[in-house]
Amino acid sequence: MRTTDINSTITQTFTFEELKIDENMSTQEIKKKVDEIFQVWILDNISFSCIIDGIELDEN
């Protein structure tokens, strides 16, 4: 994993090996796997809430 700070934006780069993704998978399979990993990461690491028309909906 590599972390860099570009104009106050933090980016992280991971290898397929670090993500346990077989590089021989099809492009569609890789995209699906990366999307699944990202969704799990978002749910585990980001807390948020939504306010709609003055009503607060706690999402986490």
PDB file of C-alpha atoms in Angstrom:
ATOM      1  CA  MET A   1       0.000   0.000   0.000  1.00  0.00           C
ATOM      2  CA  ARG A   2       1.233   3.477  -0.846  1.00  0.00           C
ATOM      3  CA  THR A   3      -0.306   6.661   0.565  1.00  0.00           C
ATOM      4  CA  THR A   4       0.288  10.036  -1.058  1.00  0.00           C
ATOM      5  CA  ASP A   5      -1.017  13.534  -0.396  1.00  0.00           C
ATOM      6  CA  ILE A   6      -1.961  15.339  -3.618  1.00  0.00           C
ATOM      7  CA  ASN A   7      -3.385  18.845  -3.076  1.00  0.00           C
ATOM      8  CA  SER A   8      -4.787  17.843   0.330  1.00  0.00           C
ATOM      9  CA  THR A   9      -6.379  14.712  -1.123  1.00  0.00           C
ATOM     10  CA  ILE A  10      -5.121  11.451   0.290  1.00  0.00           C
ATOM     11  CA  THR A  11      -4.912   8.538  -2.127  1.00  0.00           C
ATOM     12  CA  GLN A  12      -3.985   4.948  -1.393  1.00  0.00           C
ATOM     13  CA  THR A  13      -2.736   2.447  -3.938  1.00  0.00           C
ATOM     14  CA  PHE A  14      -3.071  -1.297  -3.399  1.00  0.00           C
ATOM     15  CA  THR A  15      -1.750  -4.220  -5.402  1.00  0.00           C
ATOM     16  CA  PHE A  16      -3.965  -7.082  -6.519  1.00  0.00           C
ATOM     17  CA  GLU A  17      -1.979  -9.279  -4.158  1.00  0.00           C
ATOM     18  CA  GLU A  18      -2.768  -7.015  -1.184  1.00  0.00           C
ATOM     19  CA  LEU A  19      -6.460  -7.141  -2.111  1.00  0.00           C
ATOM     20  CA  LYS A  20      -6.290 -10.899  -2.674  1.00  0.00           C
ATOM     21  CA  ILE A  21      -7.440 -10.497  -6.285  1.00  0.00           C
ATOM     22  CA  ASP A  22      -6.291 -12.975  -8.919  1.00  0.00           C
ATOM     23  CA  GLU A  23      -4.840 -10.892 -11.753  1.00  0.00           C
ATOM     24  CA  ASN A  24      -5.901 -13.617 -14.209  1.00  0.00           C
ATOM     25  CA  MET A  25      -9.576 -12.895 -13.571  1.00  0.00           C
ATOM     26  CA  SER A  26     -11.570 -11.194 -16.317  1.00  0.00           C
ATOM     27  CA  THR A  27     -11.855  -7.412 -16.276  1.00  0.00           C
ATOM     28  CA  GLN A  28     -15.509  -7.689 -15.232  1.00  0.00           C
ATOM     29  CA  GLU A  29     -14.631 -10.015 -12.338  1.00  0.00           C
ATOM     30  CA  ILE A  30     -11.861  -7.665 -11.190  1.00  0.00           C
ATOM     31  CA  LYS A  31     -14.190  -4.640 -11.344  1.00  0.00           C
ATOM     32  CA  LYS A  32     -16.831  -6.522  -9.348  1.00  0.00           C
ATOM     33  CA  LYS A  33     -14.311  -7.627  -6.704  1.00  0.00           C
ATOM     34  CA  VAL A  34     -12.842  -4.118  -6.332  1.00  0.00           C
ATOM     35  CA  ASP A  35     -16.356  -2.671  -6.009  1.00  0.00           C
ATOM     36  CA  GLU A  36     -17.229  -5.212  -3.292  1.00  0.00           C
ATOM     37  CA  ILE A  37     -14.019  -4.444  -1.377  1.00  0.00           C
ATOM     38  CA  PHE A  38     -14.635  -0.696  -1.657  1.00  0.00           C
ATOM     39  CA  GLN A  39     -18.234  -0.962  -0.437  1.00  0.00           C
ATOM     40  CA  VAL A  40     -17.166  -2.988   2.605  1.00  0.00           C
ATOM     41  CA  TRP A  41     -14.385  -0.487   3.321  1.00  0.00           C
ATOM     42  CA  ILE A  42     -16.825   2.450   3.101  1.00  0.00           C
ATOM     43  CA  LEU A  43     -19.303   0.797   5.476  1.00  0.00           C
ATOM     44  CA  ASP A  44     -16.550  -0.076   7.966  1.00  0.00           C
ATOM     45  CA  ASN A  45     -14.678   3.243   7.905  1.00  0.00           C
ATOM     46  CA  ILE A  46     -16.993   6.144   7.170  1.00  0.00           C
ATOM     47  CA  SER A  47     -19.697   7.416   9.469  1.00  0.00           C
ATOM     48  CA  PHE A  48     -22.338   9.709   8.018  1.00  0.00           C
ATOM     49  CA  SER A  49     -25.877  10.943   8.388  1.00  0.00           C
ATOM     50  CA  CYS A  50     -28.368  12.483   5.971  1.00  0.00           C
ATOM     51  CA  ILE A  51     -30.733  15.375   6.607  1.00  0.00           C
ATOM     52  CA  ILE A  52     -33.739  15.546   4.294  1.00  0.00           C
ATOM     53  CA  ASP A  53     -36.205  18.446   4.615  1.00  0.00           C
ATOM     54  CA  GLY A  54     -35.068  19.033   8.181  1.00  0.00           C
ATOM     55  CA  ILE A  55     -35.469  15.374   9.204  1.00  0.00           C
ATOM     56  CA  GLU A  56     -32.259  13.660  10.272  1.00  0.00           C
ATOM     57  CA  LEU A  57     -31.857  10.061   9.126  1.00  0.00           C
ATOM     58  CA  ASP A  58     -28.987   8.444  11.025  1.00  0.00           C
ATOM     59  CA  GLU A  59     -27.277   6.035   8.612  1.00  0.00           C
ATOM     60  CA  ASN A  60     -24.650   4.695  10.998  1.00  0.00           C
TER      61      ASN A  60
END
